[in-house]
XYZ file of C-alpha atoms in Angstrom:
365
model
C 0.000 0.000 0.000
C 1.356 3.436 -0.923
C 2.709 5.700 1.795
C 1.653 8.772 -0.177
C -1.491 10.691 0.653
C -1.979 13.548 -1.784
C -4.940 15.883 -2.053
C -4.649 17.295 -5.549
C -8.094 18.861 -5.870
C -8.657 21.937 -3.741
C -12.394 21.349 -3.587
C -11.725 18.062 -1.771
C -10.353 19.781 1.310
C -12.447 20.111 4.423
C -15.845 21.058 2.978
C -17.660 18.342 4.924
C -15.738 18.663 8.169
C -16.913 20.232 11.384
C -16.511 23.998 11.651
C -13.976 25.455 14.036
C -15.262 26.998 17.258
C -16.302 30.690 17.245
C -13.600 31.740 19.736
C -10.854 30.201 17.621
C -12.237 31.785 14.445
C -12.313 35.222 16.109
C -8.726 34.745 17.312
C -7.609 33.647 13.849
C -9.287 36.667 12.262
C -7.692 39.011 14.787
C -4.170 37.739 14.004
C -4.758 37.833 10.246
C -5.989 41.432 10.284
C -3.163 42.578 12.545
C -0.639 40.919 10.229
C -2.164 42.629 7.174
C -2.098 46.002 8.929
C 1.541 45.443 9.843
C 2.515 44.708 6.251
C 0.565 47.698 4.957
C 2.339 49.922 7.484
C 5.736 48.543 6.372
C 4.837 49.341 2.754
C 3.862 52.897 3.708
C 7.094 53.332 5.649
C 9.076 52.218 2.614
C 7.248 54.607 0.302
C 7.745 57.461 2.792
C 11.488 56.877 2.968
C 11.443 55.154 6.369
C 13.086 52.001 5.068
C 14.883 51.217 1.830
C 13.263 47.851 1.002
C 10.119 45.896 1.780
C 9.241 42.271 1.244
C 6.428 40.481 3.054
C 3.392 38.249 2.953
C 0.070 40.027 2.292
C -2.194 37.266 0.994
C -0.605 34.500 3.073
C -2.162 35.424 6.424
C -4.484 32.400 6.645
C -1.590 29.972 6.244
C 0.956 31.776 8.386
C -1.431 32.669 11.217
C -2.513 29.034 11.442
C 1.090 27.872 11.744
C 1.769 30.394 14.493
C -1.328 29.481 16.498
C -0.515 25.755 16.331
C 3.247 25.765 16.941
C 4.681 24.240 20.134
C 6.615 27.326 21.235
C 9.779 27.186 23.322
C 13.556 26.776 23.265
C 15.380 23.531 22.652
C 14.711 20.285 20.746
C 11.656 19.375 22.854
C 9.868 22.271 21.117
C 9.236 23.112 17.465
C 11.991 24.660 15.357
C 10.914 27.222 12.780
C 12.863 27.821 9.558
C 10.746 30.622 8.104
C 11.146 33.064 5.235
C 10.529 36.767 4.755
C 6.759 36.334 4.238
C 6.116 34.849 7.689
C 5.277 37.881 9.837
C 1.789 36.539 10.622
C 3.327 33.369 12.088
C 5.382 35.395 14.549
C 2.470 37.698 15.446
C 0.344 34.640 16.228
C 3.129 33.439 18.522
C 3.095 36.712 20.463
C 5.576 38.923 18.623
C 5.653 42.637 19.496
C 5.269 44.308 16.063
C 7.438 47.289 16.974
C 10.531 45.138 16.395
C 9.456 44.594 12.782
C 8.996 48.339 12.291
C 12.436 48.939 13.764
C 13.975 46.492 11.334
C 12.188 48.206 8.444
C 13.597 51.556 9.607
C 17.014 49.919 10.253
C 17.288 51.459 13.696
C 19.942 50.536 16.237
C 17.064 49.255 18.404
C 16.126 46.554 15.877
C 16.033 43.442 18.115
C 16.839 40.968 15.333
C 19.818 42.480 13.515
C 20.547 45.909 15.098
C 19.626 47.635 11.856
C 21.612 45.393 9.528
C 18.906 43.451 7.672
C 15.679 43.730 5.687
C 12.279 43.753 7.336
C 10.718 40.398 8.297
C 14.148 38.776 8.812
C 13.542 37.372 12.277
C 15.787 35.491 14.687
C 14.303 34.546 18.081
C 16.299 32.018 20.056
C 13.791 31.627 22.901
C 11.180 30.430 20.371
C 13.521 28.287 18.207
C 13.097 30.730 15.301
C 16.189 30.145 13.169
C 17.524 33.360 11.540
C 15.648 34.173 8.329
C 17.968 34.457 5.338
C 17.547 36.518 2.158
C 18.921 33.817 -0.212
C 15.889 31.733 -1.057
C 15.365 28.192 0.165
C 18.629 27.790 2.122
C 16.412 27.072 5.127
C 15.459 23.725 3.561
C 19.058 22.542 3.713
C 19.228 23.420 7.430
C 15.899 21.920 8.465
C 17.033 18.260 8.551
C 19.579 19.211 11.209
C 17.038 20.539 13.686
C 14.625 17.728 12.769
C 17.350 15.262 13.736
C 17.724 17.095 17.054
C 13.943 16.817 17.536
C 14.102 13.093 16.847
C 16.977 12.484 19.243
C 15.214 14.450 21.999
C 12.501 11.804 21.989
C 9.717 14.320 22.605
C 6.971 15.738 20.360
C 8.906 18.706 18.997
C 9.033 18.976 15.207
C 10.774 21.114 12.619
C 8.681 23.402 10.428
C 10.335 24.816 7.306
C 8.613 27.173 4.893
C 9.402 28.691 1.516
C 7.868 29.747 -1.773
C 7.113 27.886 -4.969
C 9.947 29.371 -7.039
C 12.553 28.423 -4.456
C 11.735 24.740 -4.837
C 13.877 24.829 -7.998
C 16.888 25.186 -5.689
C 18.869 22.129 -4.665
C 18.260 22.911 -0.993
C 14.651 21.804 -1.379
C 15.672 18.457 -2.837
C 18.220 18.083 -0.045
C 15.433 18.386 2.512
C 13.281 15.791 0.740
C 16.164 13.335 0.587
C 17.479 13.674 4.126
C 14.054 13.678 5.775
C 12.841 10.531 4.007
C 15.677 8.008 4.292
C 14.223 4.551 5.060
C 14.220 3.800 8.782
C 15.752 7.229 9.418
C 12.789 9.509 8.663
C 12.767 12.910 10.332
C 9.854 14.832 11.918
C 9.840 17.728 9.462
C 6.822 19.620 8.121
C 7.735 21.222 4.786
C 5.373 24.051 3.817
C 5.316 25.598 0.354
C 3.342 28.819 -0.041
C 2.580 28.767 -3.764
C 1.533 32.203 -4.987
C 2.131 31.262 -8.605
C 5.066 33.603 -9.158
C 8.842 33.723 -8.816
C 9.351 37.514 -8.789
C 8.169 38.026 -12.413
C 8.287 34.424 -13.669
C 4.938 32.590 -13.648
C 4.999 29.132 -12.116
C 3.561 27.496 -15.228
C 6.767 28.388 -17.094
C 8.998 26.799 -14.452
C 7.291 23.659 -13.115
C 6.465 20.614 -15.216
C 4.545 18.868 -12.438
C 0.933 19.763 -11.696
C 1.670 20.512 -8.049
C 4.941 20.855 -6.163
C 3.486 18.409 -3.642
C 3.571 15.753 -6.381
C 7.327 15.497 -5.848
C 6.740 13.953 -2.426
C 5.612 10.672 -4.004
C 9.101 9.798 -5.224
C 10.382 9.983 -1.634
C 7.507 8.136 0.036
C 6.486 11.349 1.791
C 2.844 12.064 2.543
C 1.570 15.323 1.098
C -1.447 17.551 0.570
C -2.421 20.554 -1.528
C -4.754 23.033 0.161
C -6.550 26.268 -0.606
C -4.518 28.755 1.422
C -7.174 31.432 0.908
C -9.689 29.430 2.961
C -8.740 30.396 6.508
C -10.851 27.802 8.309
C -9.870 24.953 6.001
C -6.214 25.988 6.134
C -6.126 25.890 9.937
C -7.692 22.444 9.900
C -5.244 21.059 7.329
C -2.176 22.604 8.974
C -3.231 20.983 12.246
C -3.647 17.600 10.533
C -0.197 17.850 8.987
C 1.414 18.880 12.282
C -0.359 16.118 14.187
C 0.866 13.551 11.664
C 4.506 14.700 11.914
C 4.310 14.825 15.735
C 2.829 11.370 16.150
C 4.496 9.455 13.311
C 7.891 11.250 13.515
C 7.956 11.348 9.713
C 8.021 14.191 7.147
C 5.018 15.780 5.445
C 4.905 18.157 2.460
C 2.086 20.712 2.533
C 1.499 22.974 -0.458
C -0.820 25.936 0.095
C -2.165 27.860 -2.899
C -2.068 31.507 -1.822
C -2.284 35.018 -3.294
C 0.382 37.690 -3.705
C -1.562 40.878 -3.057
C 1.197 43.506 -3.224
C 3.590 42.017 -5.743
C 6.939 40.443 -4.968
C 8.456 43.334 -2.996
C 9.056 47.084 -3.108
C 11.380 46.218 -6.009
C 8.277 45.616 -8.110
C 6.349 48.587 -6.697
C 4.496 47.011 -3.756
C 1.182 48.147 -5.226
C -2.082 46.318 -4.599
C -2.831 43.659 -7.221
C -6.554 43.592 -8.100
C -8.329 40.380 -9.001
C -6.434 38.106 -6.591
C -8.482 36.234 -3.952
C -8.010 37.852 -0.545
C -8.043 35.369 2.351
C -9.204 38.030 4.817
C -12.088 39.243 2.653
C -13.240 35.657 2.051
C -12.940 34.830 5.757
C -14.902 37.908 6.779
C -17.753 36.993 4.426
C -17.932 33.616 6.180
C -17.773 35.110 9.691
C -20.524 37.586 8.878
C -22.753 34.964 7.233
C -22.429 32.692 10.275
C -23.114 35.649 12.609
C -19.823 35.211 14.431
C -18.703 38.809 13.799
C -20.573 41.812 12.424
C -19.195 44.037 9.698
C -18.880 46.850 12.224
C -16.906 44.674 14.639
C -14.491 43.597 11.906
C -14.013 47.197 10.764
C -13.239 48.095 14.369
C -10.500 45.443 14.527
C -8.849 46.831 11.407
C -9.114 50.420 12.633
C -7.594 49.455 15.997
C -4.539 47.817 14.475
C -4.111 50.476 11.797
C -3.929 53.118 14.527
C -1.682 50.994 16.757
C 0.877 50.530 14.003
C 0.712 54.178 12.963
C 1.593 55.228 16.510
C 4.412 52.689 16.735
C 5.856 53.874 13.420
C 5.925 57.446 14.742
C 7.875 56.247 17.764
C 10.343 54.303 15.636
C 10.915 57.282 13.351
C 12.708 59.140 16.161
C 14.901 56.233 17.292
C 18.661 56.290 16.557
C 20.338 54.730 13.556
C 23.343 52.423 14.045
C 26.686 54.138 14.577
C 29.367 53.736 11.940
C 31.850 52.272 14.399
C 29.372 49.493 15.250
C 29.957 47.888 11.862
C 32.489 45.572 13.513
C 30.028 44.337 16.145
C 28.191 41.015 15.728
C 30.567 39.829 13.012
C 31.885 37.113 15.312
C 30.982 36.129 18.878
C 31.694 39.078 21.148
C 34.617 38.728 23.559
C 33.465 37.860 27.030
C 30.076 36.592 25.877
C 28.898 33.157 27.087
C 30.622 30.411 25.095
C 32.984 32.794 23.307
C 36.328 31.319 22.298
C 39.184 33.155 24.109
C 41.965 34.974 22.311
C 44.919 32.876 21.228
C 47.834 33.053 23.636
C 45.781 33.874 26.729
C 46.427 30.647 28.625
C 44.387 31.626 31.671
C 41.318 32.303 29.522
C 41.866 29.059 27.601
C 42.012 27.103 30.858
C 38.846 28.729 32.177
C 37.052 28.130 28.863
C 38.109 24.476 28.887
C 36.960 23.994 32.459
C 33.639 25.647 31.686
C 33.125 23.434 28.639
C 33.735 20.291 30.708
C 31.363 21.529 33.411
C 28.637 22.088 30.812
C 29.146 18.643 29.315
C 30.855 19.806 26.122
């Protein structure tokens, strides 16, 4: 019997299943709207000169919010590791992120908590939540994910590795590396691979690049279970993300989840970051459902958007007056700082070497 479970027809997903509870749907909506307001504020900051580049995930809020609400958050291999990309702000907001840090990174202030003003917006790194540093080169996270998945497996707990990227990046060898190393017979790894397929690689349409019908079809060759879902259906997406996570947690095997999503503001500020009409909007579709089921009124949903729009406006005003990095700080954070925990001592300082060696033995190194 085949080990592959593939849902290749979007209409087959979740239509007959029980609806999520009202409280969860309200929470999911709240995170999605806040994430959209954050991205729209980042775009405005870029266009106003408060940041030289923007790239983010408007249109992927249903997928990314669901991941963030379902993740087993913490530090160490007993918890989930997250190898995200630069369209994952909603995931971090769902986990409890303070959005002012994202605004600081957009402005490249010295107070940026992730890179001290050295990186693009939405390039997170949060050790206490196992959020591995987001990288600008696409798909390199897929080559790193088997390493943390192996740590999850050795820990013997229910922690898993979640790695996410876009459809175009699956042409990179890093993606194939992840498929291979997570699916070796009798050495499978608990890794959830998530592809957010918005149909574009900057300006190249997916139909010009991929011969297969769905990226998830590639899982079959590796004996990996997979599914294709409608990432614009917020309720169905949450349900399917939970199923995939539960499978990886319980079976300790990989799963490939492909979510068909929209790209509502183009690739980045490099392509204008203007709203793209005609694309399905996961928030608009979700709000129609919430209103029809009398879970939220139109007025209540408008109030949520107004609240977060104002919150982020006020935070952006605060960030505007914060200091930029100093020129002499360019040498900081290149290597481990001297005197920091675990730092290797300078060559020739025998006393420091002895203390470092003793400390390593004490810590079990």
